[in-house]
Each structure stands twice: as C-alpha cells, then as structure tokens.
PDB file of C-alpha atoms in Angstrom:
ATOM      1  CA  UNK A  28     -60.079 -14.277 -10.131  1.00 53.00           C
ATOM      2  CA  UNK A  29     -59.191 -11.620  -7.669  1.00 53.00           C
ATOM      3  CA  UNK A  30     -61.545 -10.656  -4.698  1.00 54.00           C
ATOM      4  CA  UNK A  31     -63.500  -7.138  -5.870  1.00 55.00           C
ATOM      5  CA  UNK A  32     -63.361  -6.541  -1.653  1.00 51.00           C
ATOM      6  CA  UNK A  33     -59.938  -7.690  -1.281  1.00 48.00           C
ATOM      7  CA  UNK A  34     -58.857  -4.909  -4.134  1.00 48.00           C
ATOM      8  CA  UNK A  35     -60.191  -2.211  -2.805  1.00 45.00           C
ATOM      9  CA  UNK A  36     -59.330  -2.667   0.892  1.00 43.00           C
ATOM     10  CA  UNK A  37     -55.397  -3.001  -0.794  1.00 44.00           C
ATOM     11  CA  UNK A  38     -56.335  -0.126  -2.897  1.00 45.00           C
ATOM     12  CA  UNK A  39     -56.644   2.387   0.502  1.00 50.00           C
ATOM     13  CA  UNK A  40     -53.284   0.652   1.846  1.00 64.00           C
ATOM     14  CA  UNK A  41     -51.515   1.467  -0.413  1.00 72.00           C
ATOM     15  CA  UNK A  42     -52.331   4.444  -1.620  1.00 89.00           C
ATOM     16  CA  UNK A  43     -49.325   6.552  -0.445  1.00 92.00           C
ATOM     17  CA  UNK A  44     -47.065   3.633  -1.966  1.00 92.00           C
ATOM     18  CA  UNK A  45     -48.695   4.429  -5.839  1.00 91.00           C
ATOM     19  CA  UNK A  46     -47.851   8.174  -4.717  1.00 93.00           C
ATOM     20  CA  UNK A  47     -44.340   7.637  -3.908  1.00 94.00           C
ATOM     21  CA  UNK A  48     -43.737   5.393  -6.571  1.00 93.00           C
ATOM     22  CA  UNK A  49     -44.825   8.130  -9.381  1.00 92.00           C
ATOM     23  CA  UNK A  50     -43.047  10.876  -7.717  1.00 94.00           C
ATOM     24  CA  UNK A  51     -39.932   9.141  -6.972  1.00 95.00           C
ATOM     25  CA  UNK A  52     -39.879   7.806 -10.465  1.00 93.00           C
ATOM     26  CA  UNK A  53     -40.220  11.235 -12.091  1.00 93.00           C
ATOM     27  CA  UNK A  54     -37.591  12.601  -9.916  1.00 94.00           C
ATOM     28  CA  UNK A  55     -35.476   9.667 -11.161  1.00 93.00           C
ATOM     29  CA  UNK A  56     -36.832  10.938 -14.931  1.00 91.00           C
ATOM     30  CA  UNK A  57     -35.168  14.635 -14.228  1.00 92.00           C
ATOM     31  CA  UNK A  58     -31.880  14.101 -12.259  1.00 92.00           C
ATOM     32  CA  UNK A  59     -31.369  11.831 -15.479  1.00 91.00           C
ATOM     33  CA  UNK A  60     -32.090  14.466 -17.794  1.00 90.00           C
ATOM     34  CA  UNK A  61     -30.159  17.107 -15.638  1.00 90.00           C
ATOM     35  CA  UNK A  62     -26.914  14.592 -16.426  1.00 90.00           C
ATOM     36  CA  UNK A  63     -27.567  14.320 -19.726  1.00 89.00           C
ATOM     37  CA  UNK A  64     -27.351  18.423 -19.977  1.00 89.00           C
ATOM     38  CA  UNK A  65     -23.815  17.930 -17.875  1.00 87.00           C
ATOM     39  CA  UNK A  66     -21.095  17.708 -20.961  1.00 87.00           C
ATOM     40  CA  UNK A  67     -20.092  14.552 -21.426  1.00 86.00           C
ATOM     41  CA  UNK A  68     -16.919  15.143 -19.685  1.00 86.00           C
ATOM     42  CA  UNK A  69     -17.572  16.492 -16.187  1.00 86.00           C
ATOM     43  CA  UNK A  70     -20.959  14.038 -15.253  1.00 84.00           C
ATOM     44  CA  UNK A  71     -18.970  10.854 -14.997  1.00 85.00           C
ATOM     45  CA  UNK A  72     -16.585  12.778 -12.688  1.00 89.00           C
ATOM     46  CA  UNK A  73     -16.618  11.339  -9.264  1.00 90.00           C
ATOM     47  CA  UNK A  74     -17.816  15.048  -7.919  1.00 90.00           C
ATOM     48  CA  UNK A  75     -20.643  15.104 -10.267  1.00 90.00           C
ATOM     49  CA  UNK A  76     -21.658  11.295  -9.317  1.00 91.00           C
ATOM     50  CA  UNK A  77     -21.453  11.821  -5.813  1.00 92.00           C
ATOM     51  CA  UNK A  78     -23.749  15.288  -6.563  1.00 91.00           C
ATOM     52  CA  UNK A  79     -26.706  12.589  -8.813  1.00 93.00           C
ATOM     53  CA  UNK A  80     -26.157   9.834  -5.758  1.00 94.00           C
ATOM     54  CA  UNK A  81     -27.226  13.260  -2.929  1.00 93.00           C
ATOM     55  CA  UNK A  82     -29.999  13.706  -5.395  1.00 93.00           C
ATOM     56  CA  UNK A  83     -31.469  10.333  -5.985  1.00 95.00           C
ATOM     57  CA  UNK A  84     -31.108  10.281  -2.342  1.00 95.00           C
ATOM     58  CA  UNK A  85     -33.046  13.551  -0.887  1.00 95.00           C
ATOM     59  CA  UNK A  86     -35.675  12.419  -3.808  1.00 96.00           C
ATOM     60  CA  UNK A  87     -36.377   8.942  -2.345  1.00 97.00           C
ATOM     61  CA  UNK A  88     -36.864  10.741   1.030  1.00 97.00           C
ATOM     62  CA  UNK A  89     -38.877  13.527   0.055  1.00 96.00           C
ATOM     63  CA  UNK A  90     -41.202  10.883  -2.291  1.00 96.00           C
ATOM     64  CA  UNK A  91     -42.224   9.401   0.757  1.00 96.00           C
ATOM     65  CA  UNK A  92     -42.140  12.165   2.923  1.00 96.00           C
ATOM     66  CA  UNK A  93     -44.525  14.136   0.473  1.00 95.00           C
ATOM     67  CA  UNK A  94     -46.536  10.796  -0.476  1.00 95.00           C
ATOM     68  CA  UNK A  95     -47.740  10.657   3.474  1.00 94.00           C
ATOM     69  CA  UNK A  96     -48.597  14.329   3.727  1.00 93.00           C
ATOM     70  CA  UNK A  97     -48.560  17.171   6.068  1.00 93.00           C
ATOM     71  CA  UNK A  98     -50.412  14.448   8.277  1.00 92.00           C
ATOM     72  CA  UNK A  99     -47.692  13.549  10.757  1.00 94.00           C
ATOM     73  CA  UNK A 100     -45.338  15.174  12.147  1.00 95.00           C
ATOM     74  CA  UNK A 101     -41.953  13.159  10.871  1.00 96.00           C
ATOM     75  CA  UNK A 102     -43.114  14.066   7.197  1.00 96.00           C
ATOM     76  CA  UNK A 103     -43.116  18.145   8.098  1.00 96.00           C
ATOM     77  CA  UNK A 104     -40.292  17.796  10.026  1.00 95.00           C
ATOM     78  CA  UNK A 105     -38.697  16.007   6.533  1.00 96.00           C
ATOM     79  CA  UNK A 106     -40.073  17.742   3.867  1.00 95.00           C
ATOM     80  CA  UNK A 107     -38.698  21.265   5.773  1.00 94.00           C
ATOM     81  CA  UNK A 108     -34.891  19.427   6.085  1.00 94.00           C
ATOM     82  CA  UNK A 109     -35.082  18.913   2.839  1.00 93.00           C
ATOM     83  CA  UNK A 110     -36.640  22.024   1.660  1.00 90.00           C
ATOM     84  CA  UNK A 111     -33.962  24.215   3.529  1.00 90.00           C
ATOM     85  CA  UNK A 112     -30.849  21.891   2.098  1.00 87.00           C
ATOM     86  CA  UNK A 113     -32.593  22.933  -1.450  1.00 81.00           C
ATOM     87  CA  UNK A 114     -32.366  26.571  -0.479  1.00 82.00           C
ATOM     88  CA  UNK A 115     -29.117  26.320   0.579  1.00 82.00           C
ATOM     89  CA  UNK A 116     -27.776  24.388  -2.995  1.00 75.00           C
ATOM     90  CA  UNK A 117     -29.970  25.961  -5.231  1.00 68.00           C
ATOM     91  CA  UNK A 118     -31.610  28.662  -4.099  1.00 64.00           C
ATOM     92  CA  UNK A 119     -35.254  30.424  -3.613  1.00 56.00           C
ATOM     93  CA  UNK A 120     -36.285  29.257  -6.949  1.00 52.00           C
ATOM     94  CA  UNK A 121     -36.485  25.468  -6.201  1.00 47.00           C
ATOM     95  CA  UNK A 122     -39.680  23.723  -4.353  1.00 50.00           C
ATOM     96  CA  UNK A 123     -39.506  21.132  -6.105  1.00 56.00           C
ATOM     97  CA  UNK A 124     -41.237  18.708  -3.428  1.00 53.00           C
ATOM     98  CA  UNK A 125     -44.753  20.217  -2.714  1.00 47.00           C
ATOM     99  CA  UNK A 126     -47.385  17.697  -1.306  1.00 44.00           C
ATOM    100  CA  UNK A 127     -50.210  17.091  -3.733  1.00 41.00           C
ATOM    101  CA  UNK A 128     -52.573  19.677  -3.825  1.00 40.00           C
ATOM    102  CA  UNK A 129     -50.805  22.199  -2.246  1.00 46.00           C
ATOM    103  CA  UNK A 130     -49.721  25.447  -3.425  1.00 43.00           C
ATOM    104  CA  UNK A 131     -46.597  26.736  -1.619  1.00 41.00           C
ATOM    105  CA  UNK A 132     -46.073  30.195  -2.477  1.00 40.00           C
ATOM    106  CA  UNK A 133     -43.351  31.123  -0.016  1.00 40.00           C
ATOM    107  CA  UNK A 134     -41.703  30.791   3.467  1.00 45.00           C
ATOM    108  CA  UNK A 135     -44.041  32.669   5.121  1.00 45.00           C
ATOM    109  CA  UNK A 136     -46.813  30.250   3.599  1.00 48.00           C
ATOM    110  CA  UNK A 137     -45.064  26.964   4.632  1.00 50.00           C
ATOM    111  CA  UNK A 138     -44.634  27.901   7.962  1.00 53.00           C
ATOM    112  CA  UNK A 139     -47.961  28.661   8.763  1.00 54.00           C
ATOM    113  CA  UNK A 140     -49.415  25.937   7.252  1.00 55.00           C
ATOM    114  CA  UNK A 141     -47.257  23.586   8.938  1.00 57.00           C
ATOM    115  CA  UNK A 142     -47.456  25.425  12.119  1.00 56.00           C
ATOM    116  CA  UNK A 143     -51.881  25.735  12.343  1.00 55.00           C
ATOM    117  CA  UNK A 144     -51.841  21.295  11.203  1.00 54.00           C
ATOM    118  CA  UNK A 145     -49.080  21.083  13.646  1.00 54.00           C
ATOM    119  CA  UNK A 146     -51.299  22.764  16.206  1.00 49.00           C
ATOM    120  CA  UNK A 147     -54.295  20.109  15.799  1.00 46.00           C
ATOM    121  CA  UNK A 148     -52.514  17.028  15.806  1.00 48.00           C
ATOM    122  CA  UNK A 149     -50.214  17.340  18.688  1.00 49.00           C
ATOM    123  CA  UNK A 150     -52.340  18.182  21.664  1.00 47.00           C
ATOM    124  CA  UNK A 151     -52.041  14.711  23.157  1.00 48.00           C
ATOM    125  CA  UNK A 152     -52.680  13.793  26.924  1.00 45.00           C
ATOM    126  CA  UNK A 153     -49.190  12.167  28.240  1.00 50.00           C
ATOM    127  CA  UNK A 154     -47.191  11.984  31.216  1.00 50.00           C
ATOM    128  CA  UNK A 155     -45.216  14.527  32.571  1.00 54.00           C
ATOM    129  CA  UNK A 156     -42.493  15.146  30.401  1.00 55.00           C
ATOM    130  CA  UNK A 157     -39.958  15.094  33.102  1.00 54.00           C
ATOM    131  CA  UNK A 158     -40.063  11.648  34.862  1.00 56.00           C
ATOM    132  CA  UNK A 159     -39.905  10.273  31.335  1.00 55.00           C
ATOM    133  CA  UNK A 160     -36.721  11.692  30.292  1.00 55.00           C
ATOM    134  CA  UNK A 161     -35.175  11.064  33.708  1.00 56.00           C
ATOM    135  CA  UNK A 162     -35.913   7.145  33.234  1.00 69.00           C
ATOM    136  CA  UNK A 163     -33.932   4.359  31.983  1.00 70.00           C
ATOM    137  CA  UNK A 164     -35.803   5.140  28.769  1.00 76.00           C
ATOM    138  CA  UNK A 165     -35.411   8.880  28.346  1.00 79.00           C
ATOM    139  CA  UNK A 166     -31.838   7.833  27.453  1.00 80.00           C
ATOM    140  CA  UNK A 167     -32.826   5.873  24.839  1.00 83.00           C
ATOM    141  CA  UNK A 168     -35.247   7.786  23.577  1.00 88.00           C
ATOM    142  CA  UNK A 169     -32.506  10.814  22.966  1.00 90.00           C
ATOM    143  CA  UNK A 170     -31.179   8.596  20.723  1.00 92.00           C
ATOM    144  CA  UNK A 171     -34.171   7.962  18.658  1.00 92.00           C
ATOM    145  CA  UNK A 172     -34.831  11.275  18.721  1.00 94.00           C
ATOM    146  CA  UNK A 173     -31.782  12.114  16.734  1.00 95.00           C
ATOM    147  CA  UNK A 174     -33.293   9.198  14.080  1.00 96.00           C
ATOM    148  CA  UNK A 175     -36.538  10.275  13.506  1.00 95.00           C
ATOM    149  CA  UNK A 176     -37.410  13.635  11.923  1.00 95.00           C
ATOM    150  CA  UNK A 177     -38.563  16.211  14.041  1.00 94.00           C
ATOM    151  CA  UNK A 178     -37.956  13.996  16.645  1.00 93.00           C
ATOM    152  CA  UNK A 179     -36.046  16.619  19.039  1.00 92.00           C
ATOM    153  CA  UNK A 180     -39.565  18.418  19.388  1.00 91.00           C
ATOM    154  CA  UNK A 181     -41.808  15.685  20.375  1.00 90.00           C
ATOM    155  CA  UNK A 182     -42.780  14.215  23.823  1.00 87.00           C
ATOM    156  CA  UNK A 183     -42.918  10.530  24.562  1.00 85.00           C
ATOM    157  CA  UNK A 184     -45.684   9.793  23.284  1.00 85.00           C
ATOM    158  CA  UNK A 185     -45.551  11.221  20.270  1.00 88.00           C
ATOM    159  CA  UNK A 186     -41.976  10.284  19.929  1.00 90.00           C
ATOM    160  CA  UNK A 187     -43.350   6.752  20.502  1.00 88.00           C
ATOM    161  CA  UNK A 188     -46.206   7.109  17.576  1.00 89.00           C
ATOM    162  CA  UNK A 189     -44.557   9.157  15.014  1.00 92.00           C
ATOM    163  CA  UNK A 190     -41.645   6.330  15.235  1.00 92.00           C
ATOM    164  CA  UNK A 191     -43.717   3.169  14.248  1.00 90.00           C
ATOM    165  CA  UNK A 192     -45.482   5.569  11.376  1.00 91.00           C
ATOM    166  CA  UNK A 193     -42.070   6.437  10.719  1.00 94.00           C
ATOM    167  CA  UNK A 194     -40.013   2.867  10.370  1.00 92.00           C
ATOM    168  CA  UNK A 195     -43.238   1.126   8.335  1.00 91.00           C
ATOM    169  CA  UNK A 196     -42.756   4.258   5.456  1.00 94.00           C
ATOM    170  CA  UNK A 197     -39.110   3.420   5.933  1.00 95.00           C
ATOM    171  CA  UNK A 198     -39.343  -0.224   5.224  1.00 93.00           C
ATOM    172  CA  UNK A 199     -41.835   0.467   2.163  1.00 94.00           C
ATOM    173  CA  UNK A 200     -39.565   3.120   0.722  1.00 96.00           C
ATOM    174  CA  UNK A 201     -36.295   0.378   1.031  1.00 96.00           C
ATOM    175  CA  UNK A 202     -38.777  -2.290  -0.573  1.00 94.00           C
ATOM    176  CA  UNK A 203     -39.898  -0.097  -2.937  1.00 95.00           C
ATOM    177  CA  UNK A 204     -36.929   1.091  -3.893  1.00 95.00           C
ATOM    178  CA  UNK A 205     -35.141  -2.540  -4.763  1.00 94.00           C
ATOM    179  CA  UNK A 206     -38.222  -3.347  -6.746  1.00 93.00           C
ATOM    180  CA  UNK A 207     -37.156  -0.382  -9.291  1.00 92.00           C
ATOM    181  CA  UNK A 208     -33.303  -0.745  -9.108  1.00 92.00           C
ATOM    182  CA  UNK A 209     -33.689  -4.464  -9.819  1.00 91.00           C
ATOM    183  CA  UNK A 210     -36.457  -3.856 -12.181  1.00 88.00           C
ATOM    184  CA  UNK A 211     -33.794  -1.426 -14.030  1.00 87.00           C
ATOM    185  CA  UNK A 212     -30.610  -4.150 -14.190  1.00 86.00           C
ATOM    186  CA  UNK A 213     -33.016  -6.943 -15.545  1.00 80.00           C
TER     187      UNK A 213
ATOM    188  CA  UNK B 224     -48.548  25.711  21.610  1.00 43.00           C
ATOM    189  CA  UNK B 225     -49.940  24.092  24.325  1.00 43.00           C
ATOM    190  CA  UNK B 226     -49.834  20.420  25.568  1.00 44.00           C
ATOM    191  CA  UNK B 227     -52.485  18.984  28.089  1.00 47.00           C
ATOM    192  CA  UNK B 228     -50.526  17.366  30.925  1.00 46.00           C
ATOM    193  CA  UNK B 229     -52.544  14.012  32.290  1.00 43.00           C
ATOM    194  CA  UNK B 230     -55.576  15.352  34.298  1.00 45.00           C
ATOM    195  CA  UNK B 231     -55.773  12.890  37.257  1.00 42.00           C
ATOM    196  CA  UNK B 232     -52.441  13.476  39.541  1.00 42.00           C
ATOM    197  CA  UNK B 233     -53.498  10.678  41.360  1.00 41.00           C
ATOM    198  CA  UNK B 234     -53.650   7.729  38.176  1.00 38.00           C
ATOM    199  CA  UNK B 235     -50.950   8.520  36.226  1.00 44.00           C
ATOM    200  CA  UNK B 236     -51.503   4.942  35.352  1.00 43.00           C
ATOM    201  CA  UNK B 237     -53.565   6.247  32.194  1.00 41.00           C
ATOM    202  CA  UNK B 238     -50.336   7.151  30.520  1.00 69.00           C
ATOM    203  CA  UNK B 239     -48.030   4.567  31.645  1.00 74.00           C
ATOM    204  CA  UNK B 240     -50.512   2.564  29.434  1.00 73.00           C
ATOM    205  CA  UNK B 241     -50.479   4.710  26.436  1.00 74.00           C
ATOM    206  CA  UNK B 242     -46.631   4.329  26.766  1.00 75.00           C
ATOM    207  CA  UNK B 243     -46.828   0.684  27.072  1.00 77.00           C
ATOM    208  CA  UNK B 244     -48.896   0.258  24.233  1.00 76.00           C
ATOM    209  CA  UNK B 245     -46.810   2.209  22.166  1.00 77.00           C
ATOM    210  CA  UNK B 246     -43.832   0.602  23.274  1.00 77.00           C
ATOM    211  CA  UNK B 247     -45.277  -3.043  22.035  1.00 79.00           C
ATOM    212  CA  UNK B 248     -46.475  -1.206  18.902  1.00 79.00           C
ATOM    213  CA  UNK B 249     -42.876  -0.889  18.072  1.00 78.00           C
ATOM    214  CA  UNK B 250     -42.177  -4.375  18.869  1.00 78.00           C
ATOM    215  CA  UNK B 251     -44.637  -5.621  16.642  1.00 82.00           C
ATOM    216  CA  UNK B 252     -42.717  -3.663  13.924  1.00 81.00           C
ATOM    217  CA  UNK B 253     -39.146  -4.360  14.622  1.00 79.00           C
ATOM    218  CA  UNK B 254     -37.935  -7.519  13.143  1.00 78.00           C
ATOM    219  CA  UNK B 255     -35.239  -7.798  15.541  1.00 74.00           C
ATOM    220  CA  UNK B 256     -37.852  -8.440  18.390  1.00 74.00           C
ATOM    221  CA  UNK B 257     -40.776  -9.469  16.873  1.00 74.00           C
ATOM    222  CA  UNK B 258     -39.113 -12.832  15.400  1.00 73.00           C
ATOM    223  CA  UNK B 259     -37.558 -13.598  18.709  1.00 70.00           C
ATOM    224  CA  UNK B 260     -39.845 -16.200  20.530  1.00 60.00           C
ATOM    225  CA  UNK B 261     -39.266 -15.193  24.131  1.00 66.00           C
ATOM    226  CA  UNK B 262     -41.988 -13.523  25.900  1.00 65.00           C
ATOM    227  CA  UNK B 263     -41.147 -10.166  27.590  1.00 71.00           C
ATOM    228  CA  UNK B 264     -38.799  -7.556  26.131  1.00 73.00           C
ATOM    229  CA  UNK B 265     -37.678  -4.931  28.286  1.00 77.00           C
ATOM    230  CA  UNK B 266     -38.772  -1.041  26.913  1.00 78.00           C
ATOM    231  CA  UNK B 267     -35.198  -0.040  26.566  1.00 81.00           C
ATOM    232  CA  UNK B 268     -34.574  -2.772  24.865  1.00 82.00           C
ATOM    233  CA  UNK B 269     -37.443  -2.498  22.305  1.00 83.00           C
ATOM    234  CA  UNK B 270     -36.052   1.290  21.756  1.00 86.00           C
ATOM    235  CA  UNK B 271     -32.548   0.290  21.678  1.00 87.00           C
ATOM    236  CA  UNK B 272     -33.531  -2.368  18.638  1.00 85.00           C
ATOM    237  CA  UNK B 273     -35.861   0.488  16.966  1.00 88.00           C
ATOM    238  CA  UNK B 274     -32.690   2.788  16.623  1.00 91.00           C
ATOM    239  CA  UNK B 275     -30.616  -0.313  15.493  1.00 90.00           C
ATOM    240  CA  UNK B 276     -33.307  -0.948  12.817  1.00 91.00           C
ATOM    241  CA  UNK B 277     -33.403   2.603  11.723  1.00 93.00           C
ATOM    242  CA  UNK B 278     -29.902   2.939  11.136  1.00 95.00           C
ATOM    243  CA  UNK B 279     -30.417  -0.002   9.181  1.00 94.00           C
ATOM    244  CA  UNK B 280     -32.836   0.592   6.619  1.00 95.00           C
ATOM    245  CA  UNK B 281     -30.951   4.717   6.422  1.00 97.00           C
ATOM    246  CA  UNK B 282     -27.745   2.472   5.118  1.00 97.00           C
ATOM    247  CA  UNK B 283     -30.259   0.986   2.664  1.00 96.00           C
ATOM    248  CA  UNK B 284     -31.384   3.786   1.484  1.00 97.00           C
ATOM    249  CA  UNK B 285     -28.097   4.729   1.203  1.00 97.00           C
ATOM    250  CA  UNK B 286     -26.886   1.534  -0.972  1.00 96.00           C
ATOM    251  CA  UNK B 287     -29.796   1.707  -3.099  1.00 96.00           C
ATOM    252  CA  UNK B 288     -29.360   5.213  -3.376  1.00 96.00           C
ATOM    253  CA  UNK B 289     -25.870   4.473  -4.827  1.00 95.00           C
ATOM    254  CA  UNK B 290     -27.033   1.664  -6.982  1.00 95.00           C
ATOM    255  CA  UNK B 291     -29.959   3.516  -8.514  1.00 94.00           C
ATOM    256  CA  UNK B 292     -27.283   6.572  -9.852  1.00 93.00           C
ATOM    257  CA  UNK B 293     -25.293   4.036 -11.786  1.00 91.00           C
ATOM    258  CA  UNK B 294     -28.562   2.167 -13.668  1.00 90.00           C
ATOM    259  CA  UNK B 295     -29.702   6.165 -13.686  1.00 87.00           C
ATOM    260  CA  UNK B 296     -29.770   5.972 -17.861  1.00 80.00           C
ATOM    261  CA  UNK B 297     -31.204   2.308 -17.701  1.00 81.00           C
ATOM    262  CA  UNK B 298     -34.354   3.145 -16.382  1.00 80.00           C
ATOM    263  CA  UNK B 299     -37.471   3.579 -18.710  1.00 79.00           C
ATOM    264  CA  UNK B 300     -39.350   5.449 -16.762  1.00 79.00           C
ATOM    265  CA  UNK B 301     -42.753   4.904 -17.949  1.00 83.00           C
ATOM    266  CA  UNK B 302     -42.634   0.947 -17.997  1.00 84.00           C
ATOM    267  CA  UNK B 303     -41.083   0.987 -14.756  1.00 83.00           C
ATOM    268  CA  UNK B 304     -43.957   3.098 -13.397  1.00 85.00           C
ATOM    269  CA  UNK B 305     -46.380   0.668 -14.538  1.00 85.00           C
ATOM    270  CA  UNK B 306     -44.652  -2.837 -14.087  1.00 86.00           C
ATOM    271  CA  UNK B 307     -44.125  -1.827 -10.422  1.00 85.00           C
ATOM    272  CA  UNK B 308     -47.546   0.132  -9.584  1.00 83.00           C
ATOM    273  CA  UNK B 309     -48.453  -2.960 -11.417  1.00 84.00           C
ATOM    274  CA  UNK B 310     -47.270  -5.441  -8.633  1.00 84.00           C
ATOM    275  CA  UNK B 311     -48.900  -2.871  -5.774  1.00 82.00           C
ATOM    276  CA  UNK B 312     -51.992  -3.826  -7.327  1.00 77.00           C
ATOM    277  CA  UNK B 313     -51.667  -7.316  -7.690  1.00 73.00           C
ATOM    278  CA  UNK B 314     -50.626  -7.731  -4.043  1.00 64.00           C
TER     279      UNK B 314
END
C-alpha cells in the first residue's frame, strides 16, 4: 500500500526524469523511422550507423537538457551546442529540441530569451574572479570548465553550482538510459 | 551583464564559504569521494575526481549510445514508455 505523501513528494523529483524519458523515447521513435526510409542497402552501412549512433546520441543529451529547462545555465549552454550542430547538418529548418512550452521562432528569438533568463539567474555575489583562477584550484577548474556546458563563461561559483546540477542529470540520464536499452534486449 | 563583486573588502570570508560549501556539495555527489571513509579531501582533489567522474558517465553515454542504435528496431516505443515511467513511479 504505497504512502499517498511519499508519491507525491517522488512525483516533484522526478518530474524532469518522466520528461526526458518521453522525449528521448520519441526521438528514439523517429531516428528509427528515418532508417527505415534509408533503402535497405545504404542504412546498415557503417557511415549510415555511425550517422543513427551521432543521433541517438545528441537526442539523449538534448532530452535532458530540454527536460531541465532554460533554468540553469549548463542546459542553455547545451541545448544552443546542439541547436547550432543541427544547423550546421541540416539546416534552418530543424528545431527539433524546443523546451516545453516554448515557441522558438528564430535566432533572433532564442537569443534573447536565453540572454534576459540568463540575466536573472547569474547575478551572484562571489569572490574576485582573479585570486580564484590564480589558485591551486583555478587549474582545476579550467579543466572542468571544458566538461561542463557553458562552463568557459561562468565564475567559480557558478562553475561550482551548475556542476553538481550538472553530474546528478548526468547520472539520471546514464541510469535512465540502461533501463530502456536493457528493457529493449529482454 | 553585470556581476556583483563581494561587498565587504575586509571579510572576504563570506565567499570562501560559499566556495567551500560548494566544494563539499560536489563531494557528496561524486562516488569516488563520497564512498571513501577518510575525513578531509583536499578541493583540488574533489575537482580533480568531479572531472574524472564526468568523463566517465560522457563514455557511458557514449556506450549506451552505441548499444541503443543496434536494438534501434527492437524497441516498442509505447510499452517502453510506460514500463519505465512505470518504475519512476513506483520508486
């Protein structure tokens, strides 16, 4: 007999896991149909496998990304990577990955979106910039940087935050994502 | 854009704080460190394991990437969908 509290506290948890989940899944639904519409020849080619395995890929990514929102900085910083790769290998006709709710009509309309949320979460009081990246851990934290979407843009602090936000969608998307392969080879 | 630097010259003690808490944030999610018994971790250390863990899960993503193109035509979508938002639920 399960808890009526318990539920819905789980319910708010894991809210952005139900949203990745459906869009990741639907994305999986259409790269499958776009093989089947490959003749039968060319899509078990190793060029066109290696093309589905960049798909399934950017999808997983951009599930989560767009599942979390326009919220946090990583997820922006994401959803624009992935975004401009789409431009670039398929041109101005694909946004395929459009958080819920939103209507993207064009670049100019991204940007300033993401630009005026940008502008409210960011302002946060931290320590001057400098003495931080001189430190023993300025040197590490270049390297995260280069992990973490967005990452070259954001002071410590941020840096710091947007990290643990970052790694805990990581892990879910990973877990996640062996729940459905291994639910598919059963 | 603007950024407000730490009012009080004098205590820049406030943010050290902020930094530190942050810092054992990330140690609380790193499995590396957060499994390990011993008491104090040093910050670059906690950082060094973050990246470490990163790079880990993007080569899972990766794998399971791979595996999911090859079961690609296995997957029935719809049951799928609910056998697994299924187990989010049940959690």
């Amino acid at each position: 007999m399960m808890n009526p509290q318990r539920l819905s506290l789980s319910f708010s948890s894991t809210s952005y896991k139900y949203r990745f989940v459906q869009g990741f899944i639907r994305a999986l639904k259409r790269i499958n149909r776009q093989k089947l519409a490959t003749s039968l020849l060319s899509r078990s080619s190793p060029t066109e496998i290696y093309k589905r395995y960049l798909k399934v890929k950017s999808a997983a990514d951009a599930s989560m990304a767009s599942a979390v929102g326009l919220r946090r900085a990583w997820s922006r910083a994401l959803l624009q990577r992935i975004r401009d790769q789409e431009r670039i290998n398929f041109g101005n006709k694909y946004y395929k990955y459009c958080p819920a709710g939103t209507r993207i009509r064009g670049k100019s309309t991204t940007f300033t979106m993401i630009r005026n949320i940008k502008r409210s979460s960011d302002d946060r009081n931290c320590k001057d910039q400098e003495s931080i990246n001189n430190g023993a851990l300025g040197w590490k934290a270049n390297e995260l940087r280069k992990l973490v979407p967005g990452g070259e843009a954001m002071d410590m602090c941020n840096l710091l935050d947007e990290t643990a936000h970052y790694i805990k969608c990581l892990a879910t998307q990973v877990k996640l994502m062996k729940r459905i392969a291994d639910f598919a080879s059963a | 854009m603007s950024s407000r630097r730490s009012r009080n010259s004098g205590s820049s003690r406030i943010s050290d704080d902020q930094i530190l808490e942050l810092v054992s944030k990330l140690r609380r999610l790193v499995p590396e460190i957060r499994d390990r018994p011993s008491g104090k971790v040093a910050a670059s250390k906690v950082l060094q394991e973050t990246c470490n863990y990163i790079r880990n899960l993007h080569r899972e993503v990766d794998d399971l990437s791979q595996r999911l193109t090859q079961l690609l035509a296995t997957i029935d979508a719809d049951s799928a969908e609910a056998a697994i938002i299924r187990s989010l639920v049940t959690q």
